[in-house]
Tab-separated table of C-alpha atoms in Angstrom:
chain	number	residue	atom	x	y	z
A	1	MET	CA	-58.952	-3.957	4.515
A	2	ASN	CA	-58.802	-6.643	1.804
A	3	ILE	CA	-62.264	-8.206	1.603
A	4	VAL	CA	-60.900	-11.586	0.532
A	5	SER	CA	-59.158	-11.944	3.898
A	6	THR	CA	-62.209	-11.262	6.083
A	7	ALA	CA	-63.808	-13.987	8.195
A	8	GLY	CA	-66.587	-14.732	5.736
A	9	PHE	CA	-64.149	-15.076	2.864
A	10	LYS	CA	-62.291	-17.821	4.693
A	11	ASN	CA	-65.362	-19.917	3.926
A	12	VAL	CA	-65.191	-18.758	0.308
A	13	TRP	CA	-61.554	-19.848	-0.008
A	14	VAL	CA	-62.416	-23.240	1.498
A	15	LEU	CA	-65.351	-23.703	-0.864
A	16	SER	CA	-63.334	-22.544	-3.873
A	17	LEU	CA	-60.533	-25.034	-3.303
A	18	SER	CA	-62.783	-27.884	-2.200
A	19	SER	CA	-65.203	-27.569	-5.128
A	20	ALA	CA	-62.319	-27.168	-7.579
A	21	LEU	CA	-60.659	-30.405	-6.449
A	22	ALA	CA	-63.893	-32.394	-6.273
A	23	GLY	CA	-65.086	-30.868	-9.530
A	24	SER	CA	-61.961	-32.056	-11.362
A	25	VAL	CA	-63.803	-35.341	-11.979
A	26	ILE	CA	-66.059	-33.513	-14.464
A	27	PRO	CA	-63.351	-32.392	-16.944
A	28	LEU	CA	-61.787	-35.838	-16.409
A	29	MET	CA	-65.048	-37.346	-17.651
A	30	VAL	CA	-65.190	-34.864	-20.531
A	31	LEU	CA	-61.803	-36.126	-21.728
A	32	VAL	CA	-62.155	-39.820	-20.885
A	33	GLY	CA	-65.906	-40.430	-21.067
A	34	SER	CA	-66.297	-40.402	-24.836
A	35	LEU	CA	-63.032	-42.313	-25.363
A	36	VAL	CA	-64.164	-45.054	-22.976
A	37	GLY	CA	-67.603	-44.910	-24.548
A	38	ALA	CA	-66.101	-45.510	-27.992
A	39	GLU	CA	-64.439	-48.682	-26.656
A	40	LEU	CA	-67.339	-50.066	-24.592
A	41	ALA	CA	-70.447	-48.975	-26.483
A	42	PRO	CA	-72.158	-51.535	-28.746
A	43	THR	CA	-71.684	-49.050	-31.612
A	44	VAL	CA	-69.549	-45.911	-31.808
A	45	THR	CA	-72.754	-43.907	-32.298
A	46	TRP	CA	-73.301	-44.225	-28.543
A	47	ALA	CA	-69.766	-43.160	-27.646
A	48	THR	CA	-70.858	-39.843	-26.118
A	49	ALA	CA	-73.750	-41.381	-24.140
A	50	PRO	CA	-71.754	-41.259	-20.847
A	51	ILE	CA	-71.206	-37.498	-21.229
A	52	ALA	CA	-74.859	-36.962	-22.135
A	53	LEU	CA	-75.997	-38.968	-19.113
A	54	MET	CA	-73.678	-37.003	-16.825
A	55	ILE	CA	-75.269	-33.789	-18.069
A	56	LEU	CA	-78.758	-35.293	-17.779
A	57	GLY	CA	-77.948	-36.359	-14.214
A	58	THR	CA	-76.970	-32.758	-13.460
A	59	ALA	CA	-80.352	-31.531	-14.704
A	60	LEU	CA	-82.478	-34.190	-13.009
A	61	ALA	CA	-80.761	-33.767	-9.641
A	62	VAL	CA	-81.374	-30.012	-9.269
A	63	ILE	CA	-84.535	-30.286	-7.138
A	64	PRO	CA	-83.438	-33.315	-5.008
A	65	VAL	CA	-80.049	-31.755	-4.279
A	66	SER	CA	-81.597	-28.407	-3.319
A	67	SER	CA	-84.062	-30.154	-1.000
A	68	CYS	CA	-81.258	-32.158	0.592
A	69	MET	CA	-79.204	-29.030	1.225
A	70	GLN	CA	-82.185	-27.334	2.820
A	71	ALA	CA	-82.748	-30.351	5.087
A	72	LEU	CA	-79.132	-31.171	6.010
A	73	GLY	CA	-77.349	-27.865	5.502
A	74	ARG	CA	-74.707	-27.066	2.890
A	75	LYS	CA	-71.776	-28.795	4.574
A	76	LYS	CA	-73.388	-32.147	5.363
A	77	ALA	CA	-75.116	-32.281	1.975
A	78	LEU	CA	-71.847	-31.559	0.159
A	79	TRP	CA	-70.145	-34.320	2.152
A	80	LEU	CA	-72.974	-36.677	1.190
A	81	PHE	CA	-72.696	-35.967	-2.518
A	82	MET	CA	-68.903	-36.004	-2.448
A	83	SER	CA	-69.206	-39.485	-0.941
A	84	LEU	CA	-71.499	-40.385	-3.824
A	85	GLY	CA	-68.793	-39.099	-6.170
A	86	ILE	CA	-66.195	-41.377	-4.559
A	87	VAL	CA	-68.565	-44.360	-4.819
A	88	SER	CA	-69.228	-43.438	-8.452
A	89	CYS	CA	-65.511	-43.457	-9.222
A	90	GLY	CA	-65.322	-46.936	-7.680
A	91	LEU	CA	-68.208	-48.083	-9.861
A	92	ALA	CA	-66.428	-46.656	-12.902
A	93	MET	CA	-63.365	-48.742	-12.070
A	94	ILE	CA	-65.556	-51.855	-11.794
A	95	ALA	CA	-67.297	-51.000	-15.078
A	96	LEU	CA	-63.940	-50.727	-16.831
A	97	GLN	CA	-62.792	-54.009	-15.291
A	98	LEU	CA	-65.968	-55.758	-16.472
A	99	GLN	CA	-66.027	-53.845	-19.765
A	100	SER	CA	-69.644	-52.941	-18.958
A	101	PHE	CA	-70.982	-49.995	-20.930
A	102	THR	CA	-74.246	-50.033	-18.969
A	103	LEU	CA	-72.524	-49.722	-15.587
A	104	PHE	CA	-70.253	-46.987	-16.912
A	105	CYS	CA	-73.337	-45.049	-18.052
A	106	ILE	CA	-74.906	-45.438	-14.599
A	107	THR	CA	-71.680	-44.104	-13.124
A	108	SER	CA	-71.875	-41.066	-15.398
A	109	LEU	CA	-75.434	-40.352	-14.283
A	110	LEU	CA	-74.358	-40.470	-10.624
A	111	LEU	CA	-71.394	-38.176	-11.265
A	112	GLY	CA	-73.853	-35.705	-12.759
A	113	THR	CA	-75.687	-35.695	-9.414
A	114	THR	CA	-72.421	-34.936	-7.617
A	115	ASN	CA	-71.797	-32.122	-10.089
A	116	THR	CA	-75.186	-30.599	-9.244
A	117	ALA	CA	-74.212	-30.421	-5.578
A	118	LEU	CA	-70.851	-28.867	-6.404
A	119	LEU	CA	-72.582	-26.177	-8.468
A	120	GLN	CA	-74.427	-25.189	-5.277
A	121	THR	CA	-71.165	-24.124	-3.616
A	122	ARG	CA	-71.487	-20.689	-5.200
A	123	PHE	CA	-74.667	-20.156	-3.191
A	124	ALA	CA	-72.943	-21.343	-0.011
A	125	ALA	CA	-70.152	-18.847	-0.706
A	126	MET	CA	-72.630	-16.000	-1.238
A	127	GLU	CA	-74.357	-16.863	2.041
A	128	SER	CA	-71.029	-16.592	3.883
A	129	VAL	CA	-70.459	-12.899	3.097
A	130	THR	CA	-72.453	-9.689	3.145
A	131	ILE	CA	-74.666	-8.975	0.164
A	132	GLU	CA	-72.338	-6.340	-1.305
A	133	HIS	CA	-69.587	-8.964	-1.593
A	134	SER	CA	-71.765	-11.817	-2.861
A	135	ALA	CA	-70.794	-11.357	-6.520
A	136	THR	CA	-67.104	-11.482	-5.617
A	137	ALA	CA	-67.670	-14.647	-3.591
A	138	ALA	CA	-69.506	-16.340	-6.454
A	139	SER	CA	-66.775	-15.325	-8.913
A	140	MET	CA	-64.076	-16.792	-6.670
A	141	VAL	CA	-65.866	-20.142	-6.497
A	142	MET	CA	-66.462	-20.170	-10.250
A	143	GLY	CA	-62.816	-19.280	-10.729
A	144	GLY	CA	-61.981	-22.581	-9.078
A	145	GLY	CA	-63.144	-24.144	-12.313
A	146	ILE	CA	-59.776	-23.169	-13.767
A	147	ILE	CA	-58.059	-25.471	-11.249
A	148	ALA	CA	-60.488	-28.258	-12.111
A	149	ALA	CA	-59.848	-27.663	-15.815
A	150	PHE	CA	-56.194	-28.590	-15.422
A	151	VAL	CA	-56.317	-31.093	-12.563
A	152	GLY	CA	-59.019	-33.317	-14.100
A	153	PRO	CA	-57.354	-34.023	-17.468
A	154	GLU	CA	-53.970	-34.411	-15.724
A	155	LEU	CA	-55.473	-37.110	-13.493
A	156	ALA	CA	-56.937	-38.761	-16.584
A	157	VAL	CA	-53.561	-38.981	-18.319
A	158	MET	CA	-51.587	-39.857	-15.154
A	159	GLY	CA	-53.918	-42.746	-14.344
A	160	ALA	CA	-54.571	-43.944	-17.894
A	161	GLN	CA	-52.045	-46.791	-17.652
A	162	LEU	CA	-51.798	-47.014	-13.865
A	163	THR	CA	-53.422	-50.453	-13.950
A	164	ASP	CA	-53.766	-53.114	-16.620
A	165	VAL	CA	-57.185	-51.670	-17.542
A	166	SER	CA	-57.043	-48.380	-19.462
A	167	TYR	CA	-58.277	-45.344	-17.496
A	168	GLN	CA	-59.104	-47.390	-14.395
A	169	GLY	CA	-56.354	-45.598	-12.507
A	170	SER	CA	-57.759	-42.247	-13.658
A	171	PHE	CA	-60.895	-42.817	-11.602
A	172	LEU	CA	-58.837	-44.057	-8.649
A	173	LEU	CA	-56.951	-40.746	-8.644
A	174	ALA	CA	-60.242	-38.854	-9.045
A	175	ALA	CA	-61.683	-40.611	-5.980
A	176	ALA	CA	-58.588	-39.618	-3.973
A	177	CYS	CA	-58.990	-36.036	-5.168
A	178	ILE	CA	-62.645	-35.929	-4.055
A	179	ALA	CA	-61.640	-37.373	-0.668
A	180	LEU	CA	-59.058	-34.587	-0.316
A	181	ALA	CA	-61.743	-32.040	-1.198
A	182	ALA	CA	-64.041	-33.468	1.479
A	183	SER	CA	-61.317	-33.136	4.098
A	184	ILE	CA	-60.733	-29.487	3.108
A	185	LEU	CA	-64.475	-28.880	3.414
A	186	SER	CA	-64.221	-29.734	7.124
A	187	LEU	CA	-62.764	-26.214	7.566
A	188	PHE	CA	-66.040	-24.705	6.358
A	189	LYS	CA	-68.046	-22.944	9.075
A	190	SER	CA	-71.766	-22.886	8.315
A	191	PRO	CA	-73.154	-19.324	8.422
A	192	PRO	CA	-76.440	-18.608	10.242
A	193	ILE	CA	-79.401	-19.955	8.265
A	194	THR	CA	-82.166	-17.505	7.441
A	195	ALA	CA	-85.777	-18.600	7.182
A	196	PRO	CA	-86.593	-19.928	3.728
A	197	VAL	CA	-89.066	-18.148	1.485
A	198	THR	CA	-92.360	-20.057	1.438
A	199	GLN	CA	-94.522	-17.752	-0.653
A	200	LYS	CA	-95.935	-19.549	-3.672
A	201	THR	CA	-95.710	-18.238	-7.202
A	202	SER	CA	-98.905	-17.088	-8.886
A	203	THR	CA	-97.610	-16.677	-12.448
A	204	SER	CA	-98.183	-19.571	-14.839
A	205	THR	CA	-95.432	-21.070	-16.950
A	206	ALA	CA	-97.254	-19.976	-20.115
A	207	THR	CA	-97.310	-16.382	-18.885
A	208	LEU	CA	-93.580	-16.455	-18.177
A	209	LEU	CA	-92.866	-17.873	-21.639
A	210	ARG	CA	-94.889	-15.120	-23.298
A	211	ASN	CA	-92.294	-12.632	-22.051
A	212	PRO	CA	-89.770	-12.244	-24.932
A	213	SER	CA	-86.982	-11.245	-22.532
A	214	PHE	CA	-87.552	-14.394	-20.473
A	215	CYS	CA	-87.351	-16.445	-23.675
A	216	LEU	CA	-84.173	-14.604	-24.672
A	217	ALA	CA	-82.545	-15.364	-21.303
A	218	ILE	CA	-83.326	-19.064	-21.710
A	219	ALA	CA	-82.274	-19.033	-25.375
A	220	SER	CA	-78.921	-17.517	-24.436
A	221	GLY	CA	-78.292	-20.325	-21.949
A	222	ILE	CA	-79.465	-22.993	-24.376
A	223	THR	CA	-77.282	-21.681	-27.213
A	224	ALA	CA	-74.309	-21.353	-24.877
A	225	TYR	CA	-74.571	-24.951	-23.695
A	226	VAL	CA	-75.793	-26.675	-26.873
A	227	VAL	CA	-73.014	-25.385	-29.131
A	228	MET	CA	-70.346	-25.739	-26.447
A	229	SER	CA	-71.407	-29.259	-25.466
A	230	PHE	CA	-71.845	-30.446	-29.062
A	231	VAL	CA	-68.353	-29.305	-30.093
A	232	MET	CA	-66.556	-30.079	-26.821
A	233	THR	CA	-67.986	-33.606	-26.523
A	234	GLY	CA	-67.007	-34.458	-30.075
A	235	THR	CA	-63.516	-32.976	-29.840
A	236	PRO	CA	-61.694	-35.884	-28.073
A	237	ILE	CA	-63.018	-38.404	-30.612
A	238	SER	CA	-62.345	-36.102	-33.552
A	239	MET	CA	-58.827	-35.196	-32.420
A	240	HIS	CA	-57.636	-38.538	-31.065
A	241	HIS	CA	-59.504	-41.126	-33.153
A	242	PHE	CA	-60.130	-39.449	-36.503
A	243	HIS	CA	-57.339	-36.906	-36.883
A	244	GLY	CA	-54.637	-38.905	-35.112
A	245	HIS	CA	-53.556	-36.306	-32.569
A	246	SER	CA	-51.986	-37.602	-29.354
A	247	LEU	CA	-53.820	-37.964	-26.046
A	248	MET	CA	-51.488	-35.320	-24.587
A	249	ASP	CA	-52.461	-32.820	-27.303
A	250	THR	CA	-56.129	-33.682	-26.831
A	251	LYS	CA	-55.753	-33.192	-23.072
A	252	TRP	CA	-54.157	-29.776	-23.575
A	253	VAL	CA	-56.946	-28.616	-25.876
A	254	ILE	CA	-59.659	-29.705	-23.401
A	255	GLN	CA	-57.796	-28.083	-20.509
A	256	SER	CA	-57.463	-24.822	-22.421
A	257	HIS	CA	-61.130	-24.893	-23.381
A	258	ILE	CA	-62.388	-25.343	-19.815
A	259	ALA	CA	-60.014	-22.648	-18.547
A	260	ALA	CA	-61.348	-20.314	-21.272
A	261	MET	CA	-64.865	-20.963	-19.985
A	262	PHE	CA	-64.004	-19.419	-16.603
A	263	LEU	CA	-61.168	-16.910	-17.110
A	264	PRO	CA	-63.351	-14.246	-18.803
A	265	SER	CA	-65.467	-14.074	-15.622
A	266	PHE	CA	-62.781	-11.885	-14.049
A	267	ILE	CA	-63.176	-9.166	-16.685
A	268	ALA	CA	-66.850	-9.773	-17.512
A	269	PRO	CA	-68.133	-6.973	-15.207
A	270	LEU	CA	-66.081	-4.421	-17.177
A	271	LEU	CA	-67.290	-5.804	-20.493
A	272	PHE	CA	-70.917	-5.782	-19.337
A	273	LYS	CA	-70.589	-2.162	-18.309
A	274	HIS	CA	-69.483	-1.245	-21.826
A	275	PHE	CA	-71.442	-3.657	-24.064
A	276	LYS	CA	-74.528	-4.297	-21.885
A	277	ILE	CA	-76.308	-7.671	-21.739
A	278	ARG	CA	-77.419	-7.955	-25.359
A	279	GLY	CA	-74.068	-6.717	-26.618
A	280	MET	CA	-72.391	-9.500	-24.656
A	281	MET	CA	-74.754	-11.976	-26.266
A	282	LEU	CA	-73.671	-10.733	-29.699
A	283	LEU	CA	-70.013	-11.031	-28.673
A	284	GLY	CA	-70.638	-14.605	-27.578
A	285	LEU	CA	-72.299	-15.435	-30.889
A	286	ALA	CA	-69.361	-13.833	-32.726
A	287	CYS	CA	-66.954	-16.101	-30.825
A	288	TYR	CA	-69.041	-19.126	-31.809
A	289	CYS	CA	-69.082	-18.096	-35.483
A	290	THR	CA	-65.307	-17.624	-35.426
A	291	THR	CA	-64.979	-21.082	-33.866
A	292	ILE	CA	-66.874	-22.556	-36.817
A	293	VAL	CA	-64.733	-20.711	-39.380
A	294	ILE	CA	-61.455	-21.867	-37.793
A	295	GLY	CA	-62.626	-25.452	-37.273
A	296	PHE	CA	-63.880	-25.636	-40.851
A	297	SER	CA	-60.468	-24.773	-42.286
A	298	ASP	CA	-57.904	-26.037	-39.743
A	299	THR	CA	-57.837	-29.459	-38.044
A	300	SER	CA	-54.283	-29.163	-36.737
A	301	VAL	CA	-53.602	-29.169	-32.989
A	302	SER	CA	-53.302	-25.367	-33.021
A	303	GLY	CA	-56.553	-25.130	-34.990
A	304	PHE	CA	-58.398	-27.282	-32.464
A	305	TRP	CA	-56.833	-25.300	-29.620
A	306	LEU	CA	-57.912	-21.919	-30.978
A	307	GLN	CA	-61.446	-22.991	-31.809
A	308	LEU	CA	-61.935	-24.624	-28.376
A	309	VAL	CA	-60.605	-21.531	-26.578
A	310	LEU	CA	-63.010	-19.310	-28.514
A	311	LEU	CA	-65.749	-21.824	-27.778
A	312	GLY	CA	-65.075	-21.407	-24.044
A	313	VAL	CA	-65.073	-17.602	-24.240
A	314	GLY	CA	-68.302	-17.603	-26.259
A	315	TRP	CA	-69.934	-19.887	-23.703
A	316	ASN	CA	-68.907	-17.550	-20.879
A	317	PHE	CA	-70.350	-14.445	-22.539
A	318	LEU	CA	-73.647	-16.113	-23.491
A	319	PHE	CA	-74.116	-17.926	-20.171
A	320	ILE	CA	-73.402	-14.895	-17.986
A	321	ALA	CA	-75.530	-12.663	-20.227
A	322	GLY	CA	-78.494	-15.029	-20.007
A	323	THR	CA	-78.044	-15.420	-16.246
A	324	SER	CA	-77.850	-11.646	-15.788
A	325	LEU	CA	-80.981	-11.039	-17.865
A	326	LEU	CA	-83.129	-13.691	-16.148
A	327	PRO	CA	-83.864	-11.873	-12.817
A	328	SER	CA	-85.313	-8.859	-14.667
A	329	THR	CA	-87.816	-10.973	-16.616
A	330	HIS	CA	-90.135	-12.010	-13.771
A	331	HIS	CA	-91.498	-10.941	-10.398
A	332	GLU	CA	-89.465	-11.665	-7.283
A	333	ASP	CA	-92.056	-14.197	-6.097
A	334	ASP	CA	-91.560	-16.207	-9.303
A	335	ARG	CA	-87.785	-16.500	-9.072
A	336	PHE	CA	-87.663	-20.159	-8.003
A	337	LYS	CA	-90.061	-21.210	-10.750
A	338	ALA	CA	-88.237	-19.138	-13.361
A	339	GLN	CA	-84.840	-20.505	-12.326
A	340	ALA	CA	-86.165	-24.067	-12.388
A	341	ILE	CA	-87.597	-23.630	-15.898
A	342	ASN	CA	-84.342	-22.084	-17.062
A	343	ASP	CA	-81.993	-24.677	-15.558
A	344	PHE	CA	-84.014	-27.730	-16.530
A	345	THR	CA	-84.460	-26.503	-20.110
A	346	VAL	CA	-80.812	-25.567	-20.575
A	347	PHE	CA	-79.378	-28.804	-19.163
A	348	SER	CA	-81.894	-30.950	-21.029
A	349	PHE	CA	-80.882	-29.389	-24.340
A	350	GLN	CA	-77.223	-29.792	-23.349
A	351	ALA	CA	-77.746	-33.509	-22.735
A	352	VAL	CA	-79.341	-33.924	-26.164
A	353	ALA	CA	-76.420	-32.077	-27.763
A	354	ALA	CA	-73.835	-34.232	-25.991
A	355	LEU	CA	-75.603	-37.440	-26.974
A	356	SER	CA	-76.103	-36.388	-30.595
A	357	ALA	CA	-72.416	-35.458	-30.902
A	358	GLY	CA	-71.430	-39.138	-30.887
A	359	TRP	CA	-74.027	-39.914	-33.534
A	360	ALA	CA	-73.041	-36.934	-35.671
A	361	ILE	CA	-69.287	-37.439	-35.629
A	362	ASN	CA	-69.661	-40.971	-36.975
A	363	LEU	CA	-72.221	-40.000	-39.602
A	364	ILE	CA	-70.863	-36.707	-40.926
A	365	THR	CA	-67.514	-34.920	-40.990
A	366	TRP	CA	-66.148	-32.601	-38.310
A	367	GLN	CA	-66.683	-29.637	-40.613
A	368	GLN	CA	-70.314	-30.595	-41.198
A	369	MET	CA	-70.798	-30.907	-37.435
A	370	LEU	CA	-69.533	-27.368	-37.005
A	371	LEU	CA	-71.855	-26.094	-39.723
A	372	GLY	CA	-74.746	-27.705	-37.833
A	373	CYS	CA	-73.962	-25.357	-34.929
A	374	LEU	CA	-75.208	-22.492	-37.090
A	375	ILE	CA	-78.787	-23.682	-36.448
A	376	PRO	CA	-78.951	-22.720	-32.728
A	377	ILE	CA	-76.909	-19.589	-33.469
A	378	LEU	CA	-79.416	-18.434	-36.103
A	379	MET	CA	-82.299	-19.268	-33.761
A	380	MET	CA	-80.654	-17.116	-31.097
A	381	VAL	CA	-80.329	-14.222	-33.575
A	382	LEU	CA	-84.024	-14.539	-34.452
A	383	ILE	CA	-85.040	-14.458	-30.775
A	384	LEU	CA	-82.785	-11.442	-30.182
A	385	THR	CA	-84.452	-9.677	-33.096
A	386	TRP	CA	-87.946	-10.647	-31.919
A	387	GLU	CA	-87.229	-9.455	-28.383
A	388	GLY	CA	-85.797	-6.174	-29.660
A	389	PHE	CA	-88.859	-5.603	-31.849
A	390	LYS	CA	-91.233	-6.347	-28.964
A	391	LEU	CA	-89.366	-4.005	-26.595
A	392	SER	CA	-89.340	-1.221	-29.196
A	393	ARG	CA	-93.043	-1.675	-29.862
A	394	THR	CA	-93.877	-1.652	-26.133
A	395	SER	CA	-91.740	1.457	-25.616
A	396	ALA	CA	-93.459	3.207	-28.520
A	397	MET	CA	-96.919	2.337	-27.174
A	398	ASN	CA	-95.980	3.575	-23.699
A	399	SER	CA	-94.654	6.852	-25.092
A	400	ARG	CA	-97.906	7.425	-27.015
A	401	GLY	CA	-99.942	6.567	-23.928
């Protein structure tokens, strides 16, 4: 019997399609946010502030969204935050009409909150099936990101000139797409809720951070998001404003990049079996280094396309590797604390990277921006080396004991 056709997987299909359609507003913002920011911001240095605030909103909303889902249930909470997404799109249209950079930034922050809720759909999918199929369920929901990768930028371009105000129609179409996603979510059947874990953690944050493997897991996530966000956020401005490539070409590059972030997930289990977690981290770093080499020498459309695709693949390898390593770095009772430290740290660094991209691209060249990405990559290599040394030393001490 095909597991993807069982009763529980009907929920997974619903969640996959619903989250993909609602989540299309995020790649739409990735394409449009910095372009609108460049027009509305008091200086072009703040052009990427909307993207940074969207990412910051994602980080800050983790605990409130989780609490809301526990109180209301997955379905009602998702409806609530999808409604917030629709309202946010309306506010974006008003901000564009008023040419208000401040209101547009507030909109971005709210869309980040909606994104946090949509990221929770993978947990809802895992709860809908038996534990042996949970990984497949999560992969199916994450795979919906490919749909969002193409739908979002298409909506941005289709609605760009739909009204007299540039990109106002893009957010109108995004609101309609979220409304469609909410209607599809009505087919979701909430699975039985198990009693939540209430046991408190006893391990301090300092103790967790003294574990080199825990630091490596966080570093992998930080490097994945910082480099990806820094390059991706600066790409629309670099391509469209500075290198004169068309909006259609820019859209295609962003679409390809976001698709490349999710497509490797379908073969990742095979790669992990062969290369192991730390080998996958090295593969991710190799993709990032190749991205820098290509971007440094080729600013054509094909050059941007290839470097952004490799950027997406590198992000996938590093993010999944860090996520896979994290559970083995702490006791079961500390999982909520460890996950909170990891997520907040990663998204906070991502927000800083997105915000600094606008500053950097107007102060230095695209090639110099790419060279700057070597800093987190080298830091990641140092942490990998430190962790390997610590593990070898511990193993040697245990063998002598």
